[in-house]
JSON list of C-alpha atoms in Angstrom, two decimals:
[
{"chain": "A", "resi": 1, "resn": "MET", "atom": "CA", "xyz": [8.53, -31.69, 10.37]},
{"chain": "A", "resi": 2, "resn": "THR", "atom": "CA", "xyz": [6.06, -30.85, 13.16]},
{"chain": "A", "resi": 3, "resn": "SER", "atom": "CA", "xyz": [6.76, -29.42, 16.25]},
{"chain": "A", "resi": 4, "resn": "ALA", "atom": "CA", "xyz": [5.94, -30.26, 19.83]},
{"chain": "A", "resi": 5, "resn": "PHE", "atom": "CA", "xyz": [5.68, -26.61, 20.66]},
{"chain": "A", "resi": 6, "resn": "ASP", "atom": "CA", "xyz": [2.18, -25.68, 22.16]},
{"chain": "A", "resi": 7, "resn": "PRO", "atom": "CA", "xyz": [1.93, -22.01, 22.29]},
{"chain": "A", "resi": 8, "resn": "SER", "atom": "CA", "xyz": [-0.86, -22.02, 24.67]},
{"chain": "A", "resi": 9, "resn": "ILE", "atom": "CA", "xyz": [0.90, -24.01, 27.54]},
{"chain": "A", "resi": 10, "resn": "PHE", "atom": "CA", "xyz": [3.25, -21.10, 27.51]},
{"chain": "A", "resi": 11, "resn": "LEU", "atom": "CA", "xyz": [0.72, -18.45, 28.28]},
{"chain": "A", "resi": 12, "resn": "ASP", "atom": "CA", "xyz": [0.22, -19.87, 31.95]},
{"chain": "A", "resi": 13, "resn": "ALA", "atom": "CA", "xyz": [3.81, -21.17, 32.40]},
{"chain": "A", "resi": 14, "resn": "THR", "atom": "CA", "xyz": [6.13, -19.35, 34.90]},
{"chain": "A", "resi": 15, "resn": "PHE", "atom": "CA", "xyz": [9.85, -18.71, 34.67]},
{"chain": "A", "resi": 16, "resn": "THR", "atom": "CA", "xyz": [12.45, -17.76, 37.32]},
{"chain": "A", "resi": 17, "resn": "GLU", "atom": "CA", "xyz": [15.36, -17.23, 34.85]},
{"chain": "A", "resi": 18, "resn": "ALA", "atom": "CA", "xyz": [16.17, -13.84, 33.63]},
{"chain": "A", "resi": 19, "resn": "LEU", "atom": "CA", "xyz": [16.86, -13.27, 29.84]},
{"chain": "A", "resi": 20, "resn": "VAL", "atom": "CA", "xyz": [20.27, -12.40, 29.07]},
{"chain": "A", "resi": 21, "resn": "LYS", "atom": "CA", "xyz": [21.06, -9.86, 26.30]},
{"chain": "A", "resi": 22, "resn": "ARG", "atom": "CA", "xyz": [23.49, -11.27, 23.74]},
{"chain": "A", "resi": 23, "resn": "PRO", "atom": "CA", "xyz": [26.62, -8.92, 23.23]},
{"chain": "A", "resi": 24, "resn": "PRO", "atom": "CA", "xyz": [26.77, -7.63, 19.48]},
{"chain": "A", "resi": 25, "resn": "MET", "atom": "CA", "xyz": [28.87, -9.16, 17.04]},
{"chain": "A", "resi": 26, "resn": "PRO", "atom": "CA", "xyz": [32.25, -7.31, 16.26]},
{"chain": "A", "resi": 27, "resn": "ILE", "atom": "CA", "xyz": [32.17, -4.95, 13.75]},
{"chain": "A", "resi": 28, "resn": "GLY", "atom": "CA", "xyz": [33.53, -6.45, 10.41]},
{"chain": "A", "resi": 29, "resn": "ASP", "atom": "CA", "xyz": [32.63, -8.32, 7.10]},
{"chain": "A", "resi": 30, "resn": "TYR", "atom": "CA", "xyz": [30.58, -11.48, 7.47]},
{"chain": "A", "resi": 31, "resn": "THR", "atom": "CA", "xyz": [29.50, -13.96, 4.64]},
{"chain": "A", "resi": 32, "resn": "ALA", "atom": "CA", "xyz": [25.56, -14.08, 4.80]},
{"chain": "A", "resi": 33, "resn": "ILE", "atom": "CA", "xyz": [22.79, -15.97, 2.85]},
{"chain": "A", "resi": 34, "resn": "ILE", "atom": "CA", "xyz": [19.66, -13.95, 1.93]},
{"chain": "A", "resi": 35, "resn": "GLY", "atom": "CA", "xyz": [16.25, -15.51, 2.97]},
{"chain": "A", "resi": 36, "resn": "GLU", "atom": "CA", "xyz": [12.70, -15.12, 1.56]},
{"chain": "A", "resi": 37, "resn": "VAL", "atom": "CA", "xyz": [12.43, -11.29, 0.77]},
{"chain": "A", "resi": 38, "resn": "LYS", "atom": "CA", "xyz": [9.09, -9.80, 2.18]},
{"chain": "A", "resi": 39, "resn": "GLY", "atom": "CA", "xyz": [7.75, -6.69, 0.98]},
{"chain": "A", "resi": 40, "resn": "ARG", "atom": "CA", "xyz": [5.55, -4.17, 3.18]},
{"chain": "A", "resi": 41, "resn": "ASN", "atom": "CA", "xyz": [4.25, -0.80, 3.05]},
{"chain": "A", "resi": 42, "resn": "TRP", "atom": "CA", "xyz": [5.32, 2.09, 5.55]},
{"chain": "A", "resi": 43, "resn": "GLN", "atom": "CA", "xyz": [4.09, 5.33, 6.70]},
{"chain": "A", "resi": 44, "resn": "SER", "atom": "CA", "xyz": [5.81, 7.83, 8.72]},
{"chain": "A", "resi": 45, "resn": "LYS", "atom": "CA", "xyz": [4.96, 8.32, 12.48]},
{"chain": "A", "resi": 46, "resn": "ASP", "atom": "CA", "xyz": [3.39, 11.92, 11.73]},
{"chain": "A", "resi": 47, "resn": "GLY", "atom": "CA", "xyz": [1.63, 10.33, 8.29]},
{"chain": "A", "resi": 48, "resn": "SER", "atom": "CA", "xyz": [3.40, 12.71, 5.96]},
{"chain": "A", "resi": 49, "resn": "LYS", "atom": "CA", "xyz": [5.25, 10.17, 3.91]},
{"chain": "A", "resi": 50, "resn": "SER", "atom": "CA", "xyz": [4.84, 6.61, 2.94]},
{"chain": "A", "resi": 51, "resn": "GLY", "atom": "CA", "xyz": [5.96, 3.73, 0.51]},
{"chain": "A", "resi": 52, "resn": "GLY", "atom": "CA", "xyz": [7.31, 0.44, 0.03]},
{"chain": "A", "resi": 53, "resn": "ALA", "atom": "CA", "xyz": [10.13, -1.54, 1.54]},
{"chain": "A", "resi": 54, "resn": "TRP", "atom": "CA", "xyz": [11.66, -4.56, 0.83]},
{"chain": "A", "resi": 55, "resn": "ASP", "atom": "CA", "xyz": [12.94, -6.73, 4.17]},
{"chain": "A", "resi": 56, "resn": "MET", "atom": "CA", "xyz": [16.12, -8.82, 3.80]},
{"chain": "A", "resi": 57, "resn": "PRO", "atom": "CA", "xyz": [16.81, -11.73, 6.38]},
{"chain": "A", "resi": 58, "resn": "LEU", "atom": "CA", "xyz": [19.81, -12.48, 6.31]},
{"chain": "A", "resi": 59, "resn": "THR", "atom": "CA", "xyz": [21.86, -15.38, 8.12]},
{"chain": "A", "resi": 60, "resn": "LEU", "atom": "CA", "xyz": [25.55, -14.33, 8.90]},
{"chain": "A", "resi": 61, "resn": "GLN", "atom": "CA", "xyz": [27.83, -17.30, 9.35]},
{"chain": "A", "resi": 62, "resn": "VAL", "atom": "CA", "xyz": [29.64, -16.53, 12.59]},
{"chain": "A", "resi": 63, "resn": "PRO", "atom": "CA", "xyz": [33.23, -17.82, 12.49]},
{"chain": "A", "resi": 64, "resn": "ALA", "atom": "CA", "xyz": [34.41, -20.18, 15.33]},
{"chain": "A", "resi": 65, "resn": "GLU", "atom": "CA", "xyz": [36.68, -17.71, 17.02]},
{"chain": "A", "resi": 66, "resn": "ILE", "atom": "CA", "xyz": [33.76, -15.10, 17.50]},
{"chain": "A", "resi": 67, "resn": "GLN", "atom": "CA", "xyz": [31.10, -17.83, 18.39]},
{"chain": "A", "resi": 68, "resn": "ALA", "atom": "CA", "xyz": [33.51, -18.80, 21.28]},
{"chain": "A", "resi": 69, "resn": "GLN", "atom": "CA", "xyz": [34.27, -15.21, 22.20]},
{"chain": "A", "resi": 70, "resn": "LEU", "atom": "CA", "xyz": [30.77, -14.26, 22.56]},
{"chain": "A", "resi": 71, "resn": "GLY", "atom": "CA", "xyz": [29.57, -17.47, 23.95]},
{"chain": "A", "resi": 72, "resn": "LEU", "atom": "CA", "xyz": [27.20, -18.35, 21.13]},
{"chain": "A", "resi": 73, "resn": "LYS", "atom": "CA", "xyz": [25.93, -21.76, 20.92]},
{"chain": "A", "resi": 74, "resn": "ASP", "atom": "CA", "xyz": [24.89, -21.31, 17.26]},
{"chain": "A", "resi": 75, "resn": "PRO", "atom": "CA", "xyz": [27.42, -20.81, 14.17]},
{"chain": "A", "resi": 76, "resn": "VAL", "atom": "CA", "xyz": [24.88, -18.38, 12.61]},
{"chain": "A", "resi": 77, "resn": "LEU", "atom": "CA", "xyz": [23.07, -15.49, 13.39]},
{"chain": "A", "resi": 78, "resn": "ASN", "atom": "CA", "xyz": [19.90, -14.21, 12.09]},
{"chain": "A", "resi": 79, "resn": "LEU", "atom": "CA", "xyz": [19.50, -10.38, 11.30]},
{"chain": "A", "resi": 80, "resn": "ARG", "atom": "CA", "xyz": [17.45, -8.14, 8.85]},
{"chain": "A", "resi": 81, "resn": "ASP", "atom": "CA", "xyz": [18.14, -5.39, 6.47]},
{"chain": "A", "resi": 82, "resn": "SER", "atom": "CA", "xyz": [15.51, -3.06, 4.84]},
{"chain": "A", "resi": 83, "resn": "ILE", "atom": "CA", "xyz": [15.44, -1.57, 1.52]},
{"chain": "A", "resi": 84, "resn": "MET", "atom": "CA", "xyz": [13.38, 1.54, 1.48]},
{"chain": "A", "resi": 85, "resn": "LEU", "atom": "CA", "xyz": [12.15, 1.65, -2.37]},
{"chain": "A", "resi": 86, "resn": "ASP", "atom": "CA", "xyz": [12.14, 4.79, -4.26]},
{"chain": "A", "resi": 87, "resn": "LEU", "atom": "CA", "xyz": [8.81, 4.29, -6.19]},
{"chain": "A", "resi": 88, "resn": "ASN", "atom": "CA", "xyz": [7.91, 5.96, -9.46]},
{"chain": "A", "resi": 89, "resn": "GLU", "atom": "CA", "xyz": [4.87, 9.28, -9.40]},
{"chain": "A", "resi": 90, "resn": "SER", "atom": "CA", "xyz": [2.21, 6.85, -9.73]},
{"chain": "A", "resi": 91, "resn": "GLY", "atom": "CA", "xyz": [3.55, 4.51, -6.70]},
{"chain": "A", "resi": 92, "resn": "THR", "atom": "CA", "xyz": [2.85, 1.40, -8.67]},
{"chain": "A", "resi": 93, "resn": "GLY", "atom": "CA", "xyz": [6.49, 0.60, -9.63]},
{"chain": "A", "resi": 94, "resn": "LEU", "atom": "CA", "xyz": [9.98, 1.24, -9.07]},
{"chain": "A", "resi": 95, "resn": "ASP", "atom": "CA", "xyz": [11.76, 4.57, -9.94]},
{"chain": "A", "resi": 96, "resn": "MET", "atom": "CA", "xyz": [14.46, 3.48, -12.39]},
{"chain": "A", "resi": 97, "resn": "GLY", "atom": "CA", "xyz": [15.81, 7.10, -12.60]},
{"chain": "A", "resi": 98, "resn": "LEU", "atom": "CA", "xyz": [19.39, 8.18, -12.17]},
{"chain": "A", "resi": 99, "resn": "GLY", "atom": "CA", "xyz": [20.77, 7.53, -8.37]},
{"chain": "A", "resi": 100, "resn": "LYS", "atom": "CA", "xyz": [17.27, 6.04, -7.28]},
{"chain": "A", "resi": 101, "resn": "ASN", "atom": "CA", "xyz": [17.08, 2.90, -5.44]},
{"chain": "A", "resi": 102, "resn": "ASN", "atom": "CA", "xyz": [20.50, 2.92, -4.08]},
{"chain": "A", "resi": 103, "resn": "LYS", "atom": "CA", "xyz": [20.50, 0.29, -1.74]},
{"chain": "A", "resi": 104, "resn": "LEU", "atom": "CA", "xyz": [18.50, -1.97, -3.92]},
{"chain": "A", "resi": 105, "resn": "ARG", "atom": "CA", "xyz": [21.19, -1.40, -6.77]},
{"chain": "A", "resi": 106, "resn": "LYS", "atom": "CA", "xyz": [23.82, -2.46, -4.10]},
{"chain": "A", "resi": 107, "resn": "TYR", "atom": "CA", "xyz": [22.20, -6.08, -3.40]},
{"chain": "A", "resi": 108, "resn": "ARG", "atom": "CA", "xyz": [21.57, -6.22, -6.85]},
{"chain": "A", "resi": 109, "resn": "GLU", "atom": "CA", "xyz": [24.89, -5.70, -7.72]},
{"chain": "A", "resi": 110, "resn": "ALA", "atom": "CA", "xyz": [26.23, -7.85, -4.69]},
{"chain": "A", "resi": 111, "resn": "CYS", "atom": "CA", "xyz": [24.17, -11.01, -6.00]},
{"chain": "A", "resi": 112, "resn": "ASP", "atom": "CA", "xyz": [25.12, -10.35, -9.81]},
{"chain": "A", "resi": 113, "resn": "LEU", "atom": "CA", "xyz": [21.26, -9.46, -10.57]},
{"chain": "A", "resi": 114, "resn": "ASN", "atom": "CA", "xyz": [21.85, -6.09, -12.04]},
{"chain": "A", "resi": 115, "resn": "LYS", "atom": "CA", "xyz": [22.65, -6.40, -15.39]},
{"chain": "A", "resi": 116, "resn": "PRO", "atom": "CA", "xyz": [20.65, -4.59, -18.30]},
{"chain": "A", "resi": 117, "resn": "GLY", "atom": "CA", "xyz": [17.92, -6.49, -20.30]},
{"chain": "A", "resi": 118, "resn": "GLU", "atom": "CA", "xyz": [17.96, -9.34, -18.10]},
{"chain": "A", "resi": 119, "resn": "PRO", "atom": "CA", "xyz": [14.85, -10.12, -16.03]},
{"chain": "A", "resi": 120, "resn": "PHE", "atom": "CA", "xyz": [14.88, -9.16, -12.17]},
{"chain": "A", "resi": 121, "resn": "SER", "atom": "CA", "xyz": [12.35, -9.80, -9.17]},
{"chain": "A", "resi": 122, "resn": "ALA", "atom": "CA", "xyz": [12.86, -9.77, -5.47]},
{"chain": "A", "resi": 123, "resn": "ARG", "atom": "CA", "xyz": [12.55, -13.30, -5.18]},
{"chain": "A", "resi": 124, "resn": "MET", "atom": "CA", "xyz": [15.68, -13.90, -7.10]},
{"chain": "A", "resi": 125, "resn": "PHE", "atom": "CA", "xyz": [17.61, -12.73, -3.73]},
{"chain": "A", "resi": 126, "resn": "THR", "atom": "CA", "xyz": [16.59, -15.97, -1.98]},
{"chain": "A", "resi": 127, "resn": "GLY", "atom": "CA", "xyz": [19.57, -18.15, -1.24]},
{"chain": "A", "resi": 128, "resn": "LYS", "atom": "CA", "xyz": [22.26, -15.97, -2.82]},
{"chain": "A", "resi": 129, "resn": "VAL", "atom": "CA", "xyz": [25.36, -15.69, -0.66]},
{"chain": "A", "resi": 130, "resn": "VAL", "atom": "CA", "xyz": [26.74, -11.90, 0.03]},
{"chain": "A", "resi": 131, "resn": "ILE", "atom": "CA", "xyz": [29.20, -10.23, 2.28]},
{"chain": "A", "resi": 132, "resn": "VAL", "atom": "CA", "xyz": [27.86, -7.94, 4.82]},
{"chain": "A", "resi": 133, "resn": "LYS", "atom": "CA", "xyz": [29.79, -5.15, 6.39]},
{"chain": "A", "resi": 134, "resn": "LEU", "atom": "CA", "xyz": [28.51, -5.15, 9.77]},
{"chain": "A", "resi": 135, "resn": "GLY", "atom": "CA", "xyz": [28.61, -1.98, 11.95]},
{"chain": "A", "resi": 136, "resn": "HIS", "atom": "CA", "xyz": [27.01, -0.82, 15.19]},
{"chain": "A", "resi": 137, "resn": "GLU", "atom": "CA", "xyz": [24.49, 1.92, 16.26]},
{"chain": "A", "resi": 138, "resn": "ILE", "atom": "CA", "xyz": [23.27, 3.02, 19.53]},
{"chain": "A", "resi": 139, "resn": "PHE", "atom": "CA", "xyz": [19.71, 2.14, 20.50]},
{"chain": "A", "resi": 140, "resn": "GLU", "atom": "CA", "xyz": [18.30, 3.13, 23.80]},
{"chain": "A", "resi": 141, "resn": "GLY", "atom": "CA", "xyz": [21.87, 3.57, 24.81]},
{"chain": "A", "resi": 142, "resn": "GLU", "atom": "CA", "xyz": [23.31, 0.27, 24.20]},
{"chain": "A", "resi": 143, "resn": "PRO", "atom": "CA", "xyz": [25.16, -1.00, 20.52]},
{"chain": "A", "resi": 144, "resn": "VAL", "atom": "CA", "xyz": [23.18, -2.90, 18.27]},
{"chain": "A", "resi": 145, "resn": "GLU", "atom": "CA", "xyz": [24.14, -4.42, 14.79]},
{"chain": "A", "resi": 146, "resn": "ARG", "atom": "CA", "xyz": [23.50, -2.50, 11.71]},
{"chain": "A", "resi": 147, "resn": "ILE", "atom": "CA", "xyz": [24.21, -3.89, 8.01]},
{"chain": "A", "resi": 148, "resn": "ASN", "atom": "CA", "xyz": [26.19, -0.88, 6.72]},
{"chain": "A", "resi": 149, "resn": "GLY", "atom": "CA", "xyz": [26.60, -2.35, 3.22]},
{"chain": "A", "resi": 150, "resn": "VAL", "atom": "CA", "xyz": [26.62, -5.65, 0.94]},
{"chain": "A", "resi": 151, "resn": "ALA", "atom": "CA", "xyz": [29.40, -6.91, -1.43]},
{"chain": "A", "resi": 152, "resn": "ARG", "atom": "CA", "xyz": [29.65, -9.78, -3.83]},
{"chain": "A", "resi": 153, "resn": "PRO", "atom": "CA", "xyz": [31.88, -12.59, -2.36]},
{"chain": "A", "resi": 154, "resn": "ALA", "atom": "CA", "xyz": [35.33, -13.03, -3.60]}
]
């Protein structure tokens, strides 16, 4: 499917409407589908630390009553969670030591992908259904959604 969108047209377009902030989703548990995981490198602002991360796109299913309450047109909401990876000493692989990569372990358990002896790769998350625990944090004085945990669907 091709899009009729031409980005060059919007560079010179003018608008008079103000953009309106969407109210945050209520705190609670939501069903979500994991999209295509992306890997990235990161470095702290002061340059003292660096590492790898996996970004987890999540498509949340918005219940009809919340959709109506917030005035949302779409029955889904796209959010992103990130897993900061604990790497081994050489920085070439995951640290599989006791208590390492806890957030990754929780995602793997939620997707039934944390079984000893069975192969695993991040791409196996794509399309998996999880329950996300949605919370709020204050950013620049306003509440924003934050993924506080994941679990296996009942």
